[in-house]
Amino acid sequence: MIDPASIPQLNKHFRLQWEEAQDCYVLLYPEGMVKLNESAGLILSYVDGVKTVANIIAELTERFPQVDSIASDIEEFMATASAQRWVAFS
Amino acid sequence: MASLPAVSPPLWLLAELTYRCPLQCPYCSNPVELASAGTELSTDDWFRVLQQARQMGAAQLGFSGGEPLVRQDLELLVAEARRLGFYSNLITSGVGLTSDRVGSLREAGLDHIQISFQSTDSDISELLSGSRKAFAHKLAMAEAVKSAGYPMVLNFVLHRHNIDQIEQIIDLSHALGADYLELANAQYHGWALLNRDELMPSREQLKRAEKTTNAWREAHPDDMRLFFVVPDYYEERPKPCMNGWAKMFLAIAPDGLALPCHSARSLPLEFPNVRDQDIAAIWNESPAFNAYRGFDWMQEPCRSCPEKEQDFGGCRCQAFALTGDASQPDPVCTKSDQRSQVDAALTAANCHNATSASMQYRTWSASQSIIASTQ
């Protein structure tokens, strides 16, 4: 379970980048690239090493009020991102 | 005429900056005909290649060779790659690297340095690479790479002469602080194919190395990541080589030849050159890049095989090297009627005591003799 007060930070060995040709965000790392789906890319683009998980949930809820499952989507993604070592929490 | 499949853009660009190399590893993935290559591309040629490939969507960039560090303009190329938004990887033996250069490349925007090792002891390193000092220098450079803040990937090419050192290889890499360790068995193309009988590990050796690797992974779930690559001869299905011909991978050879894979120079196709055409025309329109796209080129049993969309018929270079016809199924596949060639090589690997005595080292003069003997 991810603590909402924890601060996610992108692993310094990964680079998040918008790729026009693929029309999506990608994560770049040594000799590899993960193509992110729309919501994963969007959530990661809010990860800046300053905002807490709760801050990110609040900002995205405000931006997309019509989407009900935002909080659980973000928590689920954070768990995946942590397991993949894309982000670490402090 | 069948319509061509939709062409997806190249996402991976391999820039083979030079075939020059201070080492002479007998499993080198460079083509054995390397001495026939034309003059190396200039800095401006490479700038143009980087710009055009990036514009098409390439995001991952490998600077390789030969030994890419012998190019004095490497820092300039790295800086241009960073400006364009590439994630750039330097694939090096570490020979020619200095602490200053580790720093200047970092400043120029290099994302990652992969150092390849021959072995965990200097005697085997010297035997394989032809250099006595290389091993100690590699260790020092691995430490410099780590302390400069790069992610560290170490690569050991495995074969029968070093695969039994697997514990020491893992321990050394862990002690050096590697984030990723590639335990990649030689793939039998180019020089490695020439030396196949001297390099191919036995089934017992391979099993033991895999078991050791798996045990280490289980004991260290959140630690250094290990990638283990078996020689495809020991598989029953071919690898999805390059994820399909000219589908996402583009290699540019030192003389500007554009290739869908770094081994493809050995195929009897006329490959375009970046000195004559731009990358988009080469990628989308050239006959060589369209030769094995999609599935229409396939022969049986690939053509009607339900697995063709997973492995794309395997490796064209391996099909050509072992059967003389690049449109044959990759002979690694047990459905191929040429599989017996692979089995014969495995039988040889499992019943004789290979020595390094007859190894053919990757040298310029060896390449020239090979070229002369085939003309």
CSV table of C-alpha atoms in Angstrom, one decimal:
chain,number,residue,atom,x,y,z
A,1,MET,CA,0.0,0.0,0.0
A,2,ILE,CA,1.4,3.4,-1.0
A,3,ASP,CA,1.3,6.0,1.8
A,4,PRO,CA,-0.6,9.1,0.3
A,5,ALA,CA,1.8,11.4,2.2
A,6,SER,CA,4.9,9.9,0.6
A,7,ILE,CA,6.7,11.7,-2.2
A,8,PRO,CA,7.4,9.7,-5.4
A,9,GLN,CA,10.5,10.5,-7.3
A,10,LEU,CA,11.6,9.3,-10.7
A,11,ASN,CA,14.5,6.8,-10.5
A,12,LYS,CA,17.5,8.9,-11.6
A,13,HIS,CA,18.4,6.2,-14.1
A,14,PHE,CA,15.2,6.8,-16.1
A,15,ARG,CA,14.2,9.7,-18.3
A,16,LEU,CA,10.5,10.5,-19.0
A,17,GLN,CA,10.1,12.0,-22.4
A,18,TRP,CA,7.2,12.8,-24.7
A,19,GLU,CA,7.7,11.2,-28.1
A,20,GLU,CA,5.9,12.8,-31.0
A,21,ALA,CA,6.5,9.9,-33.4
A,22,GLN,CA,4.9,7.4,-30.9
A,23,ASP,CA,2.3,9.9,-29.7
A,24,CYS,CA,3.0,8.9,-26.1
A,25,TYR,CA,5.3,9.4,-23.1
A,26,VAL,CA,8.2,6.9,-22.9
A,27,LEU,CA,10.6,6.0,-20.1
A,28,LEU,CA,14.1,5.7,-21.3
A,29,TYR,CA,16.8,3.8,-19.5
A,30,PRO,CA,20.0,1.9,-20.4
A,31,GLU,CA,19.3,0.3,-23.8
A,32,GLY,CA,15.6,0.2,-23.2
A,33,MET,CA,12.4,2.1,-23.6
A,34,VAL,CA,9.0,1.6,-22.0
A,35,LYS,CA,6.0,3.0,-23.9
A,36,LEU,CA,3.5,4.3,-21.4
A,37,ASN,CA,-0.2,4.4,-21.9
A,38,GLU,CA,-2.0,7.7,-21.7
A,39,SER,CA,-2.8,7.6,-18.0
A,40,ALA,CA,0.6,6.2,-16.9
A,41,GLY,CA,2.3,8.9,-18.9
A,42,LEU,CA,0.1,11.6,-17.5
A,43,ILE,CA,0.6,10.5,-13.8
A,44,LEU,CA,4.4,10.2,-14.2
A,45,SER,CA,4.5,13.7,-15.7
A,46,TYR,CA,3.2,15.0,-12.3
A,47,VAL,CA,6.0,13.2,-10.4
A,48,ASP,CA,8.6,15.8,-9.6
A,49,GLY,CA,10.1,14.8,-6.3
A,50,VAL,CA,8.2,17.5,-4.5
A,51,LYS,CA,4.5,16.6,-4.8
A,52,THR,CA,3.1,13.9,-2.5
A,53,VAL,CA,0.9,11.1,-3.8
A,54,ALA,CA,-2.0,12.9,-2.2
A,55,ASN,CA,-1.0,16.2,-4.0
A,56,ILE,CA,-1.0,14.4,-7.4
A,57,ILE,CA,-4.4,12.8,-6.7
A,58,ALA,CA,-5.8,16.2,-5.8
A,59,GLU,CA,-4.4,17.9,-8.9
A,60,LEU,CA,-5.5,15.3,-11.3
A,61,THR,CA,-9.0,15.1,-9.7
A,62,GLU,CA,-9.3,18.8,-10.2
A,63,ARG,CA,-8.2,18.5,-13.8
A,64,PHE,CA,-10.4,15.5,-14.6
A,65,PRO,CA,-13.5,15.9,-12.4
A,66,GLN,CA,-15.5,13.5,-14.6
A,67,VAL,CA,-13.3,10.5,-13.9
A,68,ASP,CA,-14.4,8.7,-10.8
A,69,SER,CA,-11.6,6.2,-10.3
A,70,ILE,CA,-8.7,8.7,-10.4
A,71,ALA,CA,-7.5,8.0,-6.8
A,72,SER,CA,-7.5,4.3,-7.1
A,73,ASP,CA,-5.9,4.5,-10.7
A,74,ILE,CA,-3.1,6.6,-9.3
A,75,GLU,CA,-2.5,4.3,-6.3
A,76,GLU,CA,-2.5,1.3,-8.5
A,77,PHE,CA,-0.1,2.9,-10.9
A,78,MET,CA,2.2,4.0,-8.1
A,79,ALA,CA,2.4,0.4,-6.9
A,80,THR,CA,3.4,-0.8,-10.4
A,81,ALA,CA,5.9,2.0,-10.9
A,82,SER,CA,7.5,1.1,-7.5
A,83,ALA,CA,7.7,-2.6,-8.4
A,84,GLN,CA,9.3,-1.7,-11.7
A,85,ARG,CA,11.7,0.7,-9.9
A,86,TRP,CA,10.6,3.6,-12.1
A,87,VAL,CA,9.9,5.6,-8.9
A,88,ALA,CA,11.1,5.5,-5.3
A,89,PHE,CA,9.2,7.0,-2.4
A,90,SER,CA,10.5,9.2,0.4
B,1,MET,CA,1.9,-7.3,-56.5
B,2,ALA,CA,1.3,-7.7,-52.7
B,3,SER,CA,1.1,-4.4,-51.0
B,4,LEU,CA,3.9,-3.6,-48.6
B,5,PRO,CA,3.1,-3.7,-44.9
B,6,ALA,CA,2.8,-0.3,-43.1
B,7,VAL,CA,6.2,0.8,-42.1
B,8,SER,CA,6.7,1.7,-38.4
B,9,PRO,CA,9.5,4.2,-37.6
B,10,PRO,CA,13.0,3.2,-36.4
B,11,LEU,CA,13.1,3.6,-32.6
B,12,TRP,CA,16.6,2.3,-32.0
B,13,LEU,CA,19.6,3.7,-33.8
B,14,LEU,CA,23.0,1.9,-33.5
B,15,ALA,CA,25.8,4.2,-34.6
B,16,GLU,CA,28.8,2.0,-35.3
B,17,LEU,CA,31.4,4.8,-35.4
B,18,THR,CA,34.4,2.8,-36.4
B,19,TYR,CA,35.6,-0.8,-36.9
B,20,ARG,CA,39.0,0.2,-35.4
B,21,CYS,CA,39.5,-1.6,-32.0
B,22,PRO,CA,42.5,-2.1,-29.8
B,23,LEU,CA,41.2,-5.5,-28.8
B,24,GLN,CA,40.8,-8.7,-30.9
B,25,CYS,CA,38.0,-10.7,-29.3
B,26,PRO,CA,37.2,-13.8,-31.3
B,27,TYR,CA,33.5,-13.5,-30.7
B,28,CYS,CA,33.2,-9.9,-32.0
B,29,SER,CA,29.9,-9.2,-33.6
B,30,ASN,CA,31.5,-7.1,-36.3
B,31,PRO,CA,31.3,-8.7,-39.8
B,32,VAL,CA,34.4,-10.7,-40.8
B,33,GLU,CA,34.6,-8.6,-43.9
B,34,LEU,CA,35.2,-5.5,-41.8
B,35,ALA,CA,38.5,-4.7,-43.7
B,36,SER,CA,36.5,-4.1,-46.9
B,37,ALA,CA,34.5,-1.2,-45.4
B,38,GLY,CA,35.0,2.2,-47.0
B,39,THR,CA,36.2,5.3,-45.2
B,40,GLU,CA,34.6,6.4,-42.0
B,41,LEU,CA,31.8,8.9,-42.0
B,42,SER,CA,32.8,12.4,-41.0
B,43,THR,CA,31.4,14.3,-37.9
B,44,ASP,CA,29.0,16.2,-40.2
B,45,ASP,CA,27.8,13.0,-41.8
B,46,TRP,CA,27.0,11.6,-38.3
B,47,PHE,CA,25.2,14.9,-37.3
B,48,ARG,CA,23.0,14.5,-40.4
B,49,VAL,CA,22.3,10.8,-39.6
B,50,LEU,CA,21.4,11.7,-36.0
B,51,GLN,CA,19.1,14.5,-37.0
B,52,GLN,CA,17.3,12.5,-39.7
B,53,ALA,CA,16.8,9.4,-37.5
B,54,ARG,CA,15.6,11.5,-34.5
B,55,GLN,CA,13.1,13.2,-36.8
B,56,MET,CA,11.7,9.9,-37.8
B,57,GLY,CA,11.3,9.0,-34.1
B,58,ALA,CA,14.4,7.2,-33.0
B,59,ALA,CA,14.9,7.7,-29.2
B,60,GLN,CA,17.5,5.1,-28.2
B,61,LEU,CA,20.9,5.6,-29.5
B,62,GLY,CA,23.9,3.3,-29.2
B,63,PHE,CA,27.4,4.5,-29.9
B,64,SER,CA,29.3,1.4,-30.7
B,65,GLY,CA,32.1,0.0,-33.0
B,66,GLY,CA,34.8,-1.3,-33.0
B,67,GLU,CA,35.8,0.8,-30.1
B,68,PRO,CA,33.8,4.1,-30.3
B,69,LEU,CA,36.3,5.8,-28.0
B,70,VAL,CA,38.9,5.9,-30.8
B,71,ARG,CA,36.7,8.6,-32.5
B,72,GLN,CA,38.0,11.9,-31.3
B,73,ASP,CA,34.7,13.6,-32.1
B,74,LEU,CA,32.7,11.3,-29.8
B,75,GLU,CA,32.0,14.2,-27.3
B,76,LEU,CA,30.7,16.3,-30.2
B,77,LEU,CA,28.4,13.5,-31.3
B,78,VAL,CA,27.2,12.9,-27.8
B,79,ALA,CA,26.4,16.6,-27.4
B,80,GLU,CA,24.4,16.7,-30.6
B,81,ALA,CA,22.5,13.5,-29.6
B,82,ARG,CA,21.6,15.1,-26.3
B,83,ARG,CA,20.4,18.3,-28.0
B,84,LEU,CA,18.2,16.2,-30.2
B,85,GLY,CA,16.6,14.3,-27.3
B,86,PHE,CA,18.2,10.9,-27.8
B,87,TYR,CA,18.9,8.6,-24.8
B,88,SER,CA,22.5,7.8,-25.6
B,89,ASN,CA,24.4,4.7,-24.6
B,90,LEU,CA,28.1,4.2,-25.1
B,91,ILE,CA,29.0,0.5,-25.7
B,92,THR,CA,32.7,0.2,-25.0
B,93,SER,CA,35.5,-2.1,-24.0
B,94,GLY,CA,36.7,0.6,-21.6
B,95,VAL,CA,40.1,0.6,-23.3
B,96,GLY,CA,40.9,4.2,-24.2
B,97,LEU,CA,38.6,5.5,-21.5
B,98,THR,CA,40.1,7.8,-18.9
B,99,SER,CA,38.5,9.4,-15.8
B,100,ASP,CA,38.7,12.8,-17.6
B,101,ARG,CA,36.8,11.3,-20.6
B,102,VAL,CA,34.2,9.8,-18.3
B,103,GLY,CA,33.6,13.3,-17.0
B,104,SER,CA,33.7,15.1,-20.4
B,105,LEU,CA,31.2,12.6,-21.9
B,106,ARG,CA,28.9,13.1,-18.9
B,107,GLU,CA,29.1,16.9,-19.4
B,108,ALA,CA,28.3,16.4,-23.1
B,109,GLY,CA,25.1,14.6,-22.1
B,110,LEU,CA,25.9,10.9,-22.3
B,111,ASP,CA,23.2,8.9,-20.4
B,112,HIS,CA,24.9,5.6,-20.0
B,113,ILE,CA,28.2,3.7,-20.4
B,114,GLN,CA,28.2,-0.1,-20.8
B,115,ILE,CA,31.6,-1.7,-20.3
B,116,SER,CA,32.2,-5.1,-21.6
B,117,PHE,CA,34.5,-7.6,-19.9
B,118,GLN,CA,36.1,-10.8,-21.2
B,119,SER,CA,36.5,-12.5,-17.9
B,120,THR,CA,37.2,-12.0,-14.2
B,121,ASP,CA,40.8,-12.7,-14.4
B,122,SER,CA,43.6,-11.0,-16.4
B,123,ASP,CA,44.9,-14.2,-17.9
B,124,ILE,CA,41.7,-15.2,-19.7
B,125,SER,CA,41.1,-11.6,-20.5
B,126,GLU,CA,44.5,-11.4,-22.2
B,127,LEU,CA,44.0,-14.7,-24.0
B,128,LEU,CA,40.7,-13.4,-25.5
B,129,SER,CA,41.4,-9.7,-26.0
B,130,GLY,CA,45.0,-9.8,-26.8
B,131,SER,CA,45.7,-7.1,-24.2
B,132,ARG,CA,47.6,-7.7,-20.9
B,133,LYS,CA,46.6,-4.4,-19.3
B,134,ALA,CA,43.0,-4.3,-20.4
B,135,PHE,CA,41.5,-6.1,-17.3
B,136,ALA,CA,42.9,-3.8,-14.6
B,137,HIS,CA,42.0,-0.8,-16.7
B,138,LYS,CA,38.4,-2.0,-17.1
B,139,LEU,CA,38.1,-2.3,-13.3
B,140,ALA,CA,39.3,1.2,-12.8
B,141,MET,CA,37.0,2.6,-15.5
B,142,ALA,CA,34.0,0.7,-14.1
B,143,GLU,CA,34.6,2.5,-10.8
B,144,ALA,CA,35.0,5.9,-12.5
B,145,VAL,CA,31.7,5.4,-14.4
B,146,LYS,CA,29.9,4.5,-11.2
B,147,SER,CA,31.3,7.5,-9.3
B,148,ALA,CA,30.4,9.9,-12.1
B,149,GLY,CA,26.7,9.0,-11.5
B,150,TYR,CA,26.0,7.0,-14.6
B,151,PRO,CA,23.7,3.9,-14.4
B,152,MET,CA,26.2,1.0,-14.7
B,153,VAL,CA,25.6,-1.9,-17.0
B,154,LEU,CA,28.4,-4.5,-17.2
B,155,ASN,CA,28.4,-7.0,-20.0
B,156,PHE,CA,30.2,-10.3,-20.1
B,157,VAL,CA,30.1,-12.2,-23.3
B,158,LEU,CA,29.9,-15.9,-22.2
B,159,HIS,CA,31.4,-18.9,-23.9
B,160,ARG,CA,33.0,-22.2,-22.9
B,161,HIS,CA,36.2,-20.5,-21.7
B,162,ASN,CA,34.6,-18.2,-19.1
B,163,ILE,CA,31.1,-19.5,-18.4
B,164,ASP,CA,32.3,-21.6,-15.5
B,165,GLN,CA,33.4,-18.4,-13.8
B,166,ILE,CA,29.8,-17.3,-13.4
B,167,GLU,CA,29.9,-16.9,-9.6
B,168,GLN,CA,33.0,-14.7,-9.8
B,169,ILE,CA,31.5,-12.7,-12.7
B,170,ILE,CA,28.4,-12.0,-10.6
B,171,ASP,CA,30.4,-11.3,-7.4
B,172,LEU,CA,32.8,-8.9,-9.2
B,173,SER,CA,29.9,-7.0,-10.9
B,174,HIS,CA,28.1,-6.7,-7.6
B,175,ALA,CA,31.2,-5.5,-5.9
B,176,LEU,CA,31.7,-2.8,-8.6
B,177,GLY,CA,28.1,-1.6,-7.9
B,178,ALA,CA,26.6,-2.6,-11.3
B,179,ASP,CA,22.9,-1.8,-11.7
B,180,TYR,CA,22.5,-4.3,-14.5
B,181,LEU,CA,24.6,-7.3,-15.5
B,182,GLU,CA,24.3,-8.8,-18.9
B,183,LEU,CA,25.4,-12.4,-19.0
B,184,ALA,CA,25.1,-12.7,-22.8
B,185,ASN,CA,26.3,-15.9,-24.5
B,186,ALA,CA,28.0,-15.2,-27.7
B,187,GLN,CA,25.6,-15.2,-30.6
B,188,TYR,CA,27.1,-17.2,-33.5
B,189,HIS,CA,27.5,-14.6,-36.3
B,190,GLY,CA,30.6,-13.0,-37.8
B,191,TRP,CA,33.8,-13.8,-35.9
B,192,ALA,CA,31.9,-15.9,-33.3
B,193,LEU,CA,30.6,-18.2,-36.1
B,194,LEU,CA,34.2,-18.7,-37.4
B,195,ASN,CA,35.2,-19.7,-33.9
B,196,ARG,CA,31.9,-21.5,-33.0
B,197,ASP,CA,33.4,-24.9,-32.1
B,198,GLU,CA,36.0,-23.2,-29.8
B,199,LEU,CA,33.4,-21.0,-28.1
B,200,MET,CA,30.1,-22.9,-27.7
B,201,PRO,CA,29.6,-24.0,-24.1
B,202,SER,CA,28.4,-27.5,-23.4
B,203,ARG,CA,24.8,-28.2,-22.2
B,204,GLU,CA,26.2,-28.9,-18.7
B,205,GLN,CA,28.1,-25.7,-18.6
B,206,LEU,CA,25.0,-23.7,-19.7
B,207,LYS,CA,22.7,-25.4,-17.2
B,208,ARG,CA,25.0,-24.7,-14.3
B,209,ALA,CA,25.4,-21.1,-15.3
B,210,GLU,CA,21.6,-20.6,-15.6
B,211,LYS,CA,21.0,-22.3,-12.3
B,212,THR,CA,23.6,-20.1,-10.6
B,213,THR,CA,22.1,-17.0,-12.1
B,214,ASN,CA,18.6,-17.9,-11.0
B,215,ALA,CA,19.8,-18.7,-7.5
B,216,TRP,CA,21.4,-15.3,-7.2
B,217,ARG,CA,18.3,-13.6,-8.4
B,218,GLU,CA,16.2,-15.3,-5.8
B,219,ALA,CA,18.6,-14.5,-3.0
B,220,HIS,CA,18.8,-10.8,-4.1
B,221,PRO,CA,15.3,-9.8,-5.3
B,222,ASP,CA,15.8,-6.0,-5.0
B,223,ASP,CA,19.4,-5.9,-6.1
B,224,MET,CA,21.4,-5.8,-9.3
B,225,ARG,CA,19.4,-7.1,-12.3
B,226,LEU,CA,20.8,-10.0,-14.2
B,227,PHE,CA,20.0,-10.7,-17.8
B,228,PHE,CA,21.0,-14.1,-19.1
B,229,VAL,CA,21.1,-14.8,-22.8
B,230,VAL,CA,21.5,-18.4,-23.9
B,231,PRO,CA,23.1,-19.3,-27.3
B,232,ASP,CA,20.1,-19.6,-29.5
B,233,TYR,CA,21.5,-23.0,-30.8
B,234,TYR,CA,20.2,-24.4,-27.5
B,235,GLU,CA,16.7,-23.2,-28.2
B,236,GLU,CA,14.0,-25.0,-30.2
B,237,ARG,CA,12.5,-21.9,-31.7
B,238,PRO,CA,14.4,-19.0,-33.2
B,239,LYS,CA,14.7,-15.6,-31.5
B,240,PRO,CA,12.5,-12.8,-32.8
B,241,CYS,CA,15.6,-11.3,-34.3
B,242,MET,CA,15.6,-7.4,-34.2
B,243,ASN,CA,11.9,-7.8,-33.4
B,244,GLY,CA,11.4,-8.2,-37.1
B,245,TRP,CA,13.4,-7.1,-40.1
B,246,ALA,CA,13.6,-3.3,-40.4
B,247,LYS,CA,10.8,-2.8,-37.9
B,248,MET,CA,12.4,-0.8,-35.1
B,249,PHE,CA,16.2,-1.1,-35.4
B,250,LEU,CA,18.5,0.8,-37.7
B,251,ALA,CA,22.3,0.3,-37.7
B,252,ILE,CA,24.7,2.6,-39.5
B,253,ALA,CA,28.1,1.1,-40.2
B,254,PRO,CA,31.3,3.1,-39.9
B,255,ASP,CA,31.3,3.7,-43.7
B,256,GLY,CA,27.7,4.8,-43.8
B,257,LEU,CA,26.1,1.6,-44.9
B,258,ALA,CA,22.6,1.4,-43.5
B,259,LEU,CA,21.6,-2.0,-42.1
B,260,PRO,CA,18.5,-3.5,-40.4
B,261,CYS,CA,20.9,-5.3,-38.1
B,262,HIS,CA,24.6,-4.9,-37.4
B,263,SER,CA,25.4,-8.4,-38.9
B,264,ALA,CA,23.4,-7.8,-42.1
B,265,ARG,CA,26.5,-6.7,-44.1
B,266,SER,CA,27.1,-10.4,-44.7
B,267,LEU,CA,23.8,-10.8,-46.7
B,268,PRO,CA,23.8,-10.6,-50.5
B,269,LEU,CA,21.7,-7.5,-50.6
B,270,GLU,CA,22.6,-4.0,-51.8
B,271,PHE,CA,22.4,-1.9,-48.7
B,272,PRO,CA,22.0,1.9,-49.2
B,273,ASN,CA,24.5,4.4,-47.8
B,274,VAL,CA,23.7,7.5,-45.8
B,275,ARG,CA,26.1,9.4,-48.0
B,276,ASP,CA,23.7,8.9,-50.9
B,277,GLN,CA,20.2,8.9,-49.4
B,278,ASP,CA,18.4,10.3,-46.4
B,279,ILE,CA,17.3,8.0,-43.6
B,280,ALA,CA,13.6,8.3,-44.4
B,281,ALA,CA,14.1,7.1,-48.0
B,282,ILE,CA,16.4,4.3,-46.9
B,283,TRP,CA,14.0,3.1,-44.2
B,284,ASN,CA,10.8,3.4,-46.1
B,285,GLU,CA,11.7,2.8,-49.7
B,286,SER,CA,15.0,0.9,-50.2
B,287,PRO,CA,14.6,-2.7,-51.6
B,288,ALA,CA,17.0,-4.0,-48.9
B,289,PHE,CA,15.0,-2.7,-46.0
B,290,ASN,CA,11.8,-4.0,-47.6
B,291,ALA,CA,13.3,-7.4,-48.4
B,292,TYR,CA,12.1,-9.2,-45.3
B,293,ARG,CA,9.4,-7.0,-44.0
B,294,GLY,CA,6.0,-8.6,-43.2
B,295,PHE,CA,5.4,-12.2,-44.1
B,296,ASP,CA,5.2,-12.5,-47.9
B,297,TRP,CA,8.8,-13.3,-48.4
B,298,MET,CA,8.6,-16.4,-46.2
B,299,GLN,CA,9.1,-20.0,-47.4
B,300,GLU,CA,7.4,-23.0,-45.7
B,301,PRO,CA,7.3,-24.0,-42.9
B,302,CYS,CA,7.3,-20.3,-41.8
B,303,ARG,CA,4.7,-19.1,-44.2
B,304,SER,CA,1.9,-21.2,-42.7
B,305,CYS,CA,3.3,-21.3,-39.2
B,306,PRO,CA,1.1,-20.0,-36.4
B,307,GLU,CA,4.3,-18.8,-34.6
B,308,LYS,CA,5.5,-16.5,-37.4
B,309,GLU,CA,4.1,-13.4,-35.7
B,310,GLN,CA,6.1,-14.2,-32.6
B,311,ASP,CA,9.5,-14.9,-34.1
B,312,PHE,CA,9.3,-13.5,-37.6
B,313,GLY,CA,11.1,-16.6,-38.9
B,314,GLY,CA,14.1,-15.9,-36.8
B,315,CYS,CA,17.4,-14.4,-37.9
B,316,ARG,CA,18.0,-13.7,-41.7
B,317,CYS,CA,21.8,-13.6,-41.2
B,318,GLN,CA,21.8,-17.0,-39.4
B,319,ALA,CA,19.6,-18.5,-42.2
B,320,PHE,CA,22.0,-17.2,-44.8
B,321,ALA,CA,25.1,-18.3,-42.9
B,322,LEU,CA,23.9,-21.8,-42.4
B,323,THR,CA,21.8,-22.5,-45.5
B,324,GLY,CA,23.1,-20.0,-48.1
B,325,ASP,CA,19.5,-18.7,-48.5
B,326,ALA,CA,18.5,-15.7,-46.4
B,327,SER,CA,14.7,-16.4,-46.9
B,328,GLN,CA,14.9,-19.9,-45.4
B,329,PRO,CA,13.6,-20.4,-41.8
B,330,ASP,CA,16.3,-19.8,-39.2
B,331,PRO,CA,17.8,-23.3,-38.8
B,332,VAL,CA,17.5,-23.0,-35.0
B,333,CYS,CA,13.8,-23.8,-35.4
B,334,THR,CA,13.2,-27.5,-35.0
B,335,LYS,CA,10.6,-27.3,-37.7
B,336,SER,CA,13.4,-26.3,-40.2
B,337,ASP,CA,14.7,-29.2,-42.3
B,338,GLN,CA,18.2,-27.6,-41.8
B,339,ARG,CA,18.0,-28.0,-38.0
B,340,SER,CA,20.6,-30.9,-38.3
B,341,GLN,CA,23.3,-28.2,-38.9
B,342,VAL,CA,22.6,-26.7,-35.5
B,343,ASP,CA,22.4,-30.1,-33.9
B,344,ALA,CA,25.7,-31.1,-35.4
B,345,ALA,CA,27.3,-28.0,-33.8
B,346,LEU,CA,25.8,-28.8,-30.5
B,347,THR,CA,27.1,-32.4,-30.7
B,348,ALA,CA,30.5,-31.1,-31.4
B,349,ALA,CA,30.3,-28.7,-28.4
B,350,ASN,CA,29.2,-31.5,-26.1
B,351,CYS,CA,31.8,-34.1,-27.0
B,352,HIS,CA,35.1,-32.5,-27.7
B,353,ASN,CA,37.5,-30.7,-25.5
B,354,ALA,CA,38.0,-27.4,-27.2
B,355,THR,CA,41.1,-25.5,-26.7
B,356,SER,CA,41.8,-21.9,-27.7
B,357,ALA,CA,44.7,-23.1,-29.9
B,358,SER,CA,42.9,-22.7,-33.2
B,359,MET,CA,40.9,-19.6,-32.4
B,360,GLN,CA,40.7,-17.0,-35.2
B,361,TYR,CA,41.2,-13.6,-33.6
B,362,ARG,CA,39.4,-10.4,-34.9
B,363,THR,CA,42.3,-8.6,-36.5
B,364,TRP,CA,42.5,-6.4,-39.6
B,365,SER,CA,44.9,-8.9,-41.3
B,366,ALA,CA,42.6,-11.9,-40.5
B,367,SER,CA,39.8,-10.0,-42.1
B,368,GLN,CA,41.9,-9.2,-45.2
B,369,SER,CA,42.8,-12.9,-45.5
B,370,ILE,CA,39.1,-13.9,-45.3
B,371,ILE,CA,38.2,-11.4,-47.9
B,372,ALA,CA,41.0,-12.6,-50.2
B,373,SER,CA,40.0,-16.2,-49.8
B,374,THR,CA,36.4,-15.6,-50.8
B,375,GLN,CA,37.3,-13.6,-53.9
